């Protein structure tokens, strides 16, 4: 009943959006970007289906999922099976990243989850397989794909503890959608348990690890040097804080001040959500700290000792340029973020007590000696300064972080194998 109501409302909304499309495009903004494709109109691709070539539709919502999709797409394109890859995303940043990193794929904006838009998109793409990354559970899309007889796989599946509590309340609505997946590849044992609790048969769930851990740390020394050149640093110590949330920058400011008191230092802040940039800028101005935007460095060079990352998709490589790396969402209760992205470059990682969304990776990195869990900013300051005073000990921790990250790889091979099995059966 709930699904019928959702689908019916969407069907009624579609003609209104078609009618308003010229106005939306005239107004501009993020809702106007690719509005034609969001309505299921893809005249520029017609159909990507070719005789003897299987078409794989890989859906990744935003930048984070697109990074995982890039890894998987390369693995599928390298296989002996002839495949054509279509990558869809729901945001402008995700679409631009996919287009720049996957020239061999067809990159589109995903259709809005409205029956008419989804059906038009399916007619244009005509996929042999639909791959959904993480928790992109769009009811109309999944229903239409299943009814069309197109096999579906959920890959790199993860459900945070916070999301699981919400999903459990609508288990009756989600269970039929999840039942449409032939295989569900999840990141951790905790994810396996949560998907099983939501109704996925245990026999269909595979713990495969995180695709993002297969991001190759290509030429670490060269990537590190390139990022430090872009940041305009040489001997300065770089305190790089990635994926920060509201309430963390205030605490990290005091950590940076303590580090800067020991010698030349640069603070790089990468807020998790770009809409928070004005708030971060206001905080720095109140603190009397000048800053540069990362996007402006190429044109003007660095003029201040603080750099605010105002771009999407750069953080994963930027970690290589840091000396002391903190992973955000952990001093405040946001569940943390992927610490392996930094560890793969041979960077030890500091994080706060709130890492429940990435608990397995955090515990593994701590046990390996390449990660450091702190209770608060005061403890982070003390530990970071201790590492400044013991460079050999810190270098050992960085090497251990790299070893741990190398041991986490292999998810792409396992998940690509699941896709190949489905394609072979087609």
Short mmCIF file of C-alpha atoms in Angstrom, two decimals:
data_model
loop_
_atom_site.label_atom_id
_atom_site.label_comp_id
_atom_site.label_asym_id
_atom_site.label_seq_id
_atom_site.Cartn_x
_atom_site.Cartn_y
_atom_site.Cartn_z
CA UNK A 1 0.00 0.00 0.00
CA UNK A 2 2.79 2.42 0.94
CA UNK A 3 4.68 1.63 -2.26
CA UNK A 4 1.54 2.22 -4.37
CA UNK A 5 1.01 5.58 -2.70
CA UNK A 6 4.66 6.55 -3.25
CA UNK A 7 4.55 5.49 -6.89
CA UNK A 8 1.20 7.20 -7.51
CA UNK A 9 2.38 10.50 -6.08
CA UNK A 10 5.51 10.29 -8.24
CA UNK A 11 3.47 9.58 -11.36
CA UNK A 12 1.38 12.67 -10.68
CA UNK A 13 4.44 14.82 -10.04
CA UNK A 14 6.19 13.89 -13.31
CA UNK A 15 4.02 15.88 -15.77
CA UNK A 16 4.24 18.91 -13.49
CA UNK A 17 8.06 18.75 -13.53
CA UNK A 18 8.06 18.38 -17.32
CA UNK A 19 5.87 21.47 -17.55
CA UNK A 20 8.10 23.42 -15.15
CA UNK A 21 11.37 22.29 -16.71
CA UNK A 22 11.97 25.55 -18.69
CA UNK A 23 11.44 27.58 -15.51
CA UNK A 24 13.74 25.32 -13.47
CA UNK A 25 16.46 25.65 -16.11
CA UNK A 26 16.02 29.43 -16.23
CA UNK A 27 16.34 29.74 -12.45
CA UNK A 28 19.44 27.53 -12.46
CA UNK A 29 21.05 26.09 -9.34
CA UNK A 30 21.69 22.52 -8.37
CA UNK A 31 18.15 21.36 -9.17
CA UNK A 32 18.53 22.53 -12.76
CA UNK A 33 21.73 20.58 -13.41
CA UNK A 34 20.91 17.77 -15.84
CA UNK A 35 17.16 18.16 -15.29
CA UNK A 36 16.44 16.59 -18.67
CA UNK A 37 18.29 13.43 -17.73
CA UNK A 38 16.71 13.44 -14.26
CA UNK A 39 13.38 13.27 -16.10
CA UNK A 40 14.59 10.19 -17.99
CA UNK A 41 15.46 11.89 -21.27
CA UNK A 42 18.78 10.77 -22.72
CA UNK A 43 18.79 11.76 -26.41
CA UNK A 44 22.58 12.08 -26.36
CA UNK A 45 23.07 8.38 -25.63
CA UNK A 46 19.96 6.85 -27.25
CA UNK A 47 20.88 3.26 -26.38
CA UNK A 48 24.33 2.11 -25.30
CA UNK A 49 23.42 -1.53 -25.96
CA UNK A 50 25.54 -3.20 -28.65
CA UNK A 51 25.34 -6.73 -30.09
CA UNK A 52 27.51 -9.16 -28.15
CA UNK A 53 28.25 -6.60 -25.41
CA UNK A 54 26.56 -6.74 -22.02
CA UNK A 55 25.46 -3.42 -20.57
CA UNK A 56 26.03 -2.89 -16.84
CA UNK A 57 24.22 -0.02 -15.15
CA UNK A 58 26.20 0.99 -12.07
CA UNK A 59 24.40 3.46 -9.82
CA UNK A 60 26.40 5.55 -7.36
CA UNK A 61 24.70 8.40 -5.55
CA UNK A 62 27.35 11.03 -4.87
CA UNK A 63 31.12 11.50 -4.79
CA UNK A 64 31.82 8.86 -2.15
CA UNK A 65 29.93 6.15 -3.98
CA UNK A 66 31.33 7.28 -7.34
CA UNK A 67 34.85 6.72 -6.02
CA UNK A 68 33.89 3.12 -5.28
CA UNK A 69 32.13 2.83 -8.65
CA UNK A 70 35.30 3.92 -10.47
CA UNK A 71 37.25 1.07 -8.89
CA UNK A 72 34.60 -1.49 -9.75
CA UNK A 73 34.10 -0.17 -13.29
CA UNK A 74 37.81 -0.50 -14.06
CA UNK A 75 37.78 -4.07 -12.77
CA UNK A 76 34.80 -4.95 -14.98
CA UNK A 77 36.26 -3.25 -18.05
CA UNK A 78 39.49 -5.21 -17.57
CA UNK A 79 37.66 -8.53 -17.58
CA UNK A 80 37.54 -10.90 -20.53
CA UNK A 81 33.75 -10.42 -20.77
CA UNK A 82 32.80 -7.60 -23.14
CA UNK A 83 30.89 -5.04 -21.11
CA UNK A 84 29.58 -1.53 -21.59
CA UNK A 85 29.41 0.49 -18.38
CA UNK A 86 26.80 3.13 -17.61
CA UNK A 87 27.44 5.04 -14.37
CA UNK A 88 24.62 7.11 -12.91
CA UNK A 89 24.80 9.56 -10.04
CA UNK A 90 22.36 11.92 -8.37
CA UNK A 91 24.58 14.96 -7.81
CA UNK A 92 26.48 17.34 -10.06
CA UNK A 93 29.74 16.66 -8.20
CA UNK A 94 29.31 12.91 -8.54
CA UNK A 95 28.49 13.18 -12.24
CA UNK A 96 31.48 15.42 -12.97
CA UNK A 97 33.83 13.11 -11.06
CA UNK A 98 32.55 10.03 -12.89
CA UNK A 99 32.85 11.77 -16.26
CA UNK A 100 36.43 12.86 -15.57
CA UNK A 101 37.65 9.53 -14.19
CA UNK A 102 35.74 7.10 -16.42
CA UNK A 103 36.10 8.19 -20.04
CA UNK A 104 35.43 4.60 -21.16
CA UNK A 105 32.01 4.62 -19.49
CA UNK A 106 28.77 6.44 -20.27
CA UNK A 107 28.12 8.77 -17.32
CA UNK A 108 24.58 10.05 -16.75
CA UNK A 109 22.40 11.67 -14.12
CA UNK A 110 20.13 9.10 -12.51
CA UNK A 111 16.43 9.51 -13.26
CA UNK A 112 14.24 10.86 -10.51
CA UNK A 113 12.45 8.03 -8.73
CA UNK A 114 9.24 8.62 -10.69
CA UNK A 115 7.66 5.85 -12.79
CA UNK A 116 7.74 7.71 -16.12
CA UNK A 117 11.35 8.86 -15.65
CA UNK A 118 12.58 5.42 -14.62
CA UNK A 119 10.84 3.66 -17.53
CA UNK A 120 12.25 6.12 -20.05
CA UNK A 121 15.73 5.61 -18.61
CA UNK A 122 15.45 1.83 -18.77
CA UNK A 123 14.38 2.01 -22.41
CA UNK A 124 17.39 4.21 -23.20
CA UNK A 125 20.01 2.18 -21.34
CA UNK A 126 18.55 -1.35 -21.72
CA UNK A 127 20.84 -2.82 -19.06
CA UNK A 128 21.68 -6.50 -18.72
CA UNK A 129 22.45 -5.97 -15.05
CA UNK A 130 21.72 -3.23 -12.50
CA UNK A 131 24.27 -2.64 -9.74
CA UNK A 132 23.35 -0.53 -6.76
CA UNK A 133 26.12 0.76 -4.48
CA UNK A 134 25.81 1.05 -0.70
CA UNK A 135 22.19 1.89 0.26
CA UNK A 136 20.72 3.52 -2.84
CA UNK A 137 17.33 1.90 -2.35
CA UNK A 138 15.01 3.85 -4.64
CA UNK A 139 11.61 2.07 -4.52
CA UNK A 140 10.35 2.82 -8.04
CA UNK A 141 13.70 2.10 -9.68
CA UNK A 142 14.15 -1.23 -7.91
CA UNK A 143 10.56 -2.27 -8.63
CA UNK A 144 10.73 -1.36 -12.32
CA UNK A 145 14.10 -3.08 -12.79
CA UNK A 146 12.84 -6.24 -11.13
CA UNK A 147 9.61 -6.29 -13.16
CA UNK A 148 11.67 -5.91 -16.33
CA UNK A 149 13.51 -9.12 -15.44
CA UNK A 150 16.87 -7.36 -15.10
CA UNK A 151 19.10 -8.97 -12.43
CA UNK A 152 20.04 -6.64 -9.58
CA UNK A 153 22.99 -6.74 -7.19
CA UNK A 154 23.59 -4.59 -4.14
CA UNK A 155 27.34 -4.00 -3.82
CA UNK A 156 29.53 -2.42 -1.13
CA UNK A 157 26.47 -2.53 1.08
CA UNK A 158 26.64 -0.78 4.39
CA UNK A 159 24.04 0.28 6.92
CA UNK A 160 25.12 2.43 9.84
CA UNK A 161 23.70 1.74 13.26
CA UNK A 162 21.79 5.02 13.07
CA UNK A 163 20.29 4.19 9.66
CA UNK A 164 19.46 0.66 10.76
CA UNK A 165 17.23 1.97 13.52
CA UNK A 166 15.27 3.98 10.95
CA UNK A 167 15.10 1.16 8.39
CA UNK A 168 13.83 -1.31 10.97
CA UNK A 169 10.72 0.81 11.45
CA UNK A 170 9.82 0.39 7.77
CA UNK A 171 11.00 -3.20 7.40
CA UNK A 172 7.73 -4.21 5.77
CA UNK A 173 8.28 -1.60 3.05
CA UNK A 174 11.97 -2.40 2.52
CA UNK A 175 11.82 -6.20 2.58
CA UNK A 176 10.20 -6.60 -0.87
CA UNK A 177 12.73 -4.18 -2.36
CA UNK A 178 15.70 -5.97 -0.83
CA UNK A 179 14.28 -9.32 -1.91
CA UNK A 180 14.81 -8.25 -5.52
CA UNK A 181 18.60 -8.42 -5.18
CA UNK A 182 20.10 -11.69 -6.34
CA UNK A 183 23.24 -11.08 -4.30
CA UNK A 184 24.12 -8.56 -1.59
CA UNK A 185 27.82 -7.86 -1.05
CA UNK A 186 28.39 -6.05 2.24
CA UNK A 187 31.42 -4.44 3.82
CA UNK A 188 31.45 -5.99 7.29
CA UNK A 189 29.89 -8.64 9.50
CA UNK A 190 27.83 -5.94 11.19
CA UNK A 191 26.38 -5.00 7.80
CA UNK A 192 25.59 -8.66 7.13
CA UNK A 193 23.61 -8.89 10.36
CA UNK A 194 21.69 -5.70 9.64
CA UNK A 195 20.71 -6.69 6.11
CA UNK A 196 19.63 -10.11 7.36
CA UNK A 197 17.51 -8.45 10.04
CA UNK A 198 15.82 -6.40 7.31
CA UNK A 199 14.78 -9.57 5.46
CA UNK A 200 17.61 -10.47 3.06
CA UNK A 201 18.11 -14.28 3.05
CA UNK A 202 21.45 -15.13 4.64
CA UNK A 203 22.45 -17.26 1.64
CA UNK A 204 22.47 -14.16 -0.57
CA UNK A 205 24.70 -12.02 1.66
CA UNK A 206 28.47 -11.98 1.17
CA UNK A 207 30.98 -10.10 3.31
CA UNK A 208 33.42 -8.74 0.72
CA UNK A 209 35.05 -5.68 2.31
CA UNK A 210 35.02 -2.07 1.14
CA UNK A 211 35.66 -1.22 -2.52
CA UNK A 212 37.23 2.06 -1.46
CA UNK A 213 40.01 0.15 0.25
CA UNK A 214 41.10 -0.97 -3.22
CA UNK A 215 41.98 2.57 -4.21
CA UNK A 216 45.53 2.00 -5.36
CA UNK A 217 48.19 4.10 -3.61
CA UNK A 218 49.98 4.72 -6.89
CA UNK A 219 53.50 6.15 -6.53
CA UNK A 220 52.94 7.41 -2.95
CA UNK A 221 56.06 9.59 -2.95
CA UNK A 222 55.07 11.28 -6.23
CA UNK A 223 51.46 11.84 -5.12
CA UNK A 224 52.68 13.22 -1.81
CA UNK A 225 55.10 15.58 -3.52
CA UNK A 226 52.45 16.75 -6.00
CA UNK A 227 49.93 17.53 -3.26
CA UNK A 228 52.49 19.35 -1.14
CA UNK A 229 53.44 21.46 -4.16
CA UNK A 230 49.78 22.32 -4.66
CA UNK A 231 49.49 23.26 -0.99
CA UNK A 232 52.66 25.35 -1.31
CA UNK A 233 54.44 23.63 1.57
CA UNK A 234 57.98 22.42 1.98
CA UNK A 235 59.30 22.07 5.51
CA UNK A 236 56.02 23.13 7.14
CA UNK A 237 54.15 20.49 9.09
CA UNK A 238 50.74 19.85 7.54
CA UNK A 239 47.85 19.08 9.90
CA UNK A 240 45.17 17.68 7.58
CA UNK A 241 41.66 17.26 8.95
CA UNK A 242 39.37 15.35 6.60
CA UNK A 243 35.57 15.08 6.57
CA UNK A 244 35.01 17.41 9.53
CA UNK A 245 31.55 18.10 10.93
CA UNK A 246 29.90 20.89 12.89
CA UNK A 247 31.52 21.22 16.31
CA UNK A 248 34.86 19.72 15.30
CA UNK A 249 36.67 22.66 13.70
CA UNK A 250 36.45 24.64 16.96
CA UNK A 251 38.22 21.82 18.78
CA UNK A 252 40.78 21.21 16.04
CA UNK A 253 41.65 24.91 15.94
CA UNK A 254 43.27 24.61 19.37
CA UNK A 255 45.18 21.51 18.24
CA UNK A 256 46.57 23.43 15.28
CA UNK A 257 47.59 26.37 17.44
CA UNK A 258 49.56 24.03 19.68
CA UNK A 259 51.26 22.49 16.65
CA UNK A 260 52.03 25.90 15.12
CA UNK A 261 53.69 26.94 18.40
CA UNK A 262 56.30 24.25 17.69
CA UNK A 263 57.26 25.65 14.28
CA UNK A 264 55.91 26.47 10.80
CA UNK A 265 52.66 24.60 10.21
CA UNK A 266 49.72 24.59 7.80
CA UNK A 267 46.19 23.53 8.68
CA UNK A 268 44.12 21.93 5.91
CA UNK A 269 40.41 21.58 6.69
CA UNK A 270 38.12 19.53 4.45
CA UNK A 271 34.50 19.86 5.67
CA UNK A 272 32.43 16.79 4.95
CA UNK A 273 29.61 18.89 3.49
CA UNK A 274 30.38 21.86 1.27
CA UNK A 275 27.28 23.72 2.41
CA UNK A 276 29.14 24.22 5.71
CA UNK A 277 31.88 26.30 4.07
CA UNK A 278 30.37 29.66 5.17
CA UNK A 279 30.20 28.44 8.77
CA UNK A 280 33.82 27.27 8.70
CA UNK A 281 34.91 30.56 7.14
CA UNK A 282 33.03 32.50 9.83
CA UNK A 283 34.72 30.47 12.56
CA UNK A 284 38.17 31.22 11.15
CA UNK A 285 37.41 34.93 10.82
CA UNK A 286 36.23 35.08 14.45
CA UNK A 287 39.48 33.39 15.45
CA UNK A 288 41.45 36.00 13.48
CA UNK A 289 42.86 33.39 11.10
CA UNK A 290 43.32 34.15 7.41
CA UNK A 291 42.68 31.27 5.04
CA UNK A 292 42.88 30.26 1.40
CA UNK A 293 40.38 28.20 -0.54
CA UNK A 294 41.88 25.05 -2.01
CA UNK A 295 40.32 25.79 -5.41
CA UNK A 296 42.24 29.09 -5.60
CA UNK A 297 45.72 27.71 -4.87
CA UNK A 298 46.57 26.85 -8.47
CA UNK A 299 45.97 30.44 -9.60
CA UNK A 300 47.27 32.47 -6.66
CA UNK A 301 49.36 30.15 -4.52
CA UNK A 302 49.00 29.79 -0.78
CA UNK A 303 49.03 33.06 1.16
CA UNK A 304 47.77 31.91 4.57
CA UNK A 305 48.57 29.10 6.97
CA UNK A 306 45.04 27.68 6.75
CA UNK A 307 43.57 26.04 3.65
CA UNK A 308 39.87 25.19 3.40
CA UNK A 309 39.09 22.46 0.89
CA UNK A 310 36.10 23.67 -1.12
CA UNK A 311 36.11 20.94 -3.79
CA UNK A 312 34.73 17.42 -3.98
CA UNK A 313 36.77 14.35 -4.90
CA UNK A 314 40.22 15.70 -3.95
CA UNK A 315 40.48 14.60 -0.33
CA UNK A 316 41.33 10.94 -1.01
CA UNK A 317 44.61 11.91 -2.72
CA UNK A 318 45.18 15.04 -0.65
CA UNK A 319 45.69 12.84 2.42
CA UNK A 320 49.04 11.87 0.90
CA UNK A 321 50.28 15.43 1.38
CA UNK A 322 49.56 15.58 5.10
CA UNK A 323 51.99 14.97 7.95
CA UNK A 324 49.46 14.52 10.74
CA UNK A 325 46.01 13.35 9.64
CA UNK A 326 42.75 13.50 11.57
CA UNK A 327 39.56 11.80 10.38
CA UNK A 328 36.42 13.77 11.18
CA UNK A 329 32.95 12.80 12.26
CA UNK A 330 34.60 11.23 15.29
CA UNK A 331 35.11 13.95 17.88
CA UNK A 332 31.38 14.58 17.50
CA UNK A 333 28.93 11.70 17.29
CA UNK A 334 28.63 11.29 13.50
CA UNK A 335 29.93 7.74 13.22
CA UNK A 336 33.33 8.57 11.71
CA UNK A 337 34.54 8.15 8.14
CA UNK A 338 36.81 5.92 6.08
CA UNK A 339 40.26 6.01 7.69
CA UNK A 340 41.81 3.58 5.18
CA UNK A 341 41.76 6.36 2.56
CA UNK A 342 44.52 8.08 4.52
CA UNK A 343 46.29 4.97 5.79
CA UNK A 344 46.90 3.67 2.26
CA UNK A 345 49.32 6.59 1.69
CA UNK A 346 51.37 5.62 4.70
CA UNK A 347 49.77 8.18 6.98
CA UNK A 348 48.98 7.27 10.57
CA UNK A 349 45.45 8.42 11.42
CA UNK A 350 44.04 10.12 14.51
CA UNK A 351 40.33 9.89 15.26
CA UNK A 352 37.93 10.51 18.11
CA UNK A 353 35.79 8.08 20.13
CA UNK A 354 32.81 8.06 17.73
CA UNK A 355 33.76 5.62 14.96
CA UNK A 356 30.84 3.19 15.13
CA UNK A 357 30.20 3.31 11.37
CA UNK A 358 33.80 2.24 10.72
CA UNK A 359 34.49 0.36 13.94
CA UNK A 360 36.14 -2.67 12.33
CA UNK A 361 38.63 -0.57 10.39
CA UNK A 362 39.34 1.62 13.42
CA UNK A 363 39.99 -1.35 15.68
CA UNK A 364 42.20 -3.01 13.07
CA UNK A 365 44.26 0.13 12.51
CA UNK A 366 44.73 0.70 16.25
CA UNK A 367 45.80 -2.91 16.76
CA UNK A 368 48.27 -2.59 13.87
CA UNK A 369 49.83 0.46 15.51
CA UNK A 370 48.90 2.81 12.66
CA UNK A 371 45.84 4.47 14.18
CA UNK A 372 45.25 6.47 17.33
CA UNK A 373 41.89 6.80 19.07
CA UNK A 374 41.64 9.87 21.31
CA UNK A 375 38.96 10.84 23.77
CA UNK A 376 38.96 14.56 22.98
CA UNK A 377 40.92 17.42 21.46
CA UNK A 378 43.14 17.77 24.52
CA UNK A 379 44.28 14.17 24.22
CA UNK A 380 44.75 14.62 20.47
CA UNK A 381 47.01 17.63 21.11
CA UNK A 382 49.15 15.76 23.60
CA UNK A 383 49.54 12.72 21.36
CA UNK A 384 50.28 14.73 18.22
CA UNK A 385 52.97 16.79 20.00
CA UNK A 386 54.45 13.60 21.40
CA UNK A 387 54.79 12.33 17.85
CA UNK A 388 56.42 15.60 16.80
CA UNK A 389 59.02 14.96 19.50
CA UNK A 390 59.49 11.30 18.47
CA UNK A 391 59.74 11.31 14.66
CA UNK A 392 61.18 7.79 14.41
CA UNK A 393 58.35 6.35 16.45
CA UNK A 394 55.82 8.23 14.31
CA UNK A 395 57.44 7.04 11.07
CA UNK A 396 57.02 3.47 12.30
CA UNK A 397 53.32 4.14 12.93
CA UNK A 398 52.95 5.49 9.39
CA UNK A 399 54.56 2.37 7.93
CA UNK A 400 52.22 0.19 9.96
CA UNK A 401 49.24 2.16 8.65
CA UNK A 402 50.34 1.46 5.08
CA UNK A 403 50.73 -2.26 5.84
CA UNK A 404 47.27 -2.41 7.39
CA UNK A 405 45.70 -0.66 4.37
CA UNK A 406 47.41 -3.06 1.97
CA UNK A 407 45.92 -5.96 3.87
CA UNK A 408 42.40 -4.57 3.45
CA UNK A 409 42.42 -4.83 -0.35
CA UNK A 410 40.62 -7.48 -2.36
CA UNK A 411 37.01 -6.30 -2.16
CA UNK A 412 36.92 -5.33 -5.83
CA UNK A 413 37.95 -8.80 -6.98
CA UNK A 414 35.28 -10.45 -4.85
CA UNK A 415 32.50 -8.08 -5.92
CA UNK A 416 33.48 -8.08 -9.59
CA UNK A 417 33.30 -11.89 -9.50
CA UNK A 418 29.67 -11.69 -8.35
CA UNK A 419 28.88 -9.40 -11.28
CA UNK A 420 30.61 -11.68 -13.78
CA UNK A 421 28.60 -14.65 -12.54
CA UNK A 422 25.35 -12.80 -13.19
CA UNK A 423 26.49 -11.62 -16.62
CA UNK A 424 27.63 -15.11 -17.58
CA UNK A 425 24.19 -16.44 -16.68
CA UNK A 426 22.60 -13.86 -19.02
#
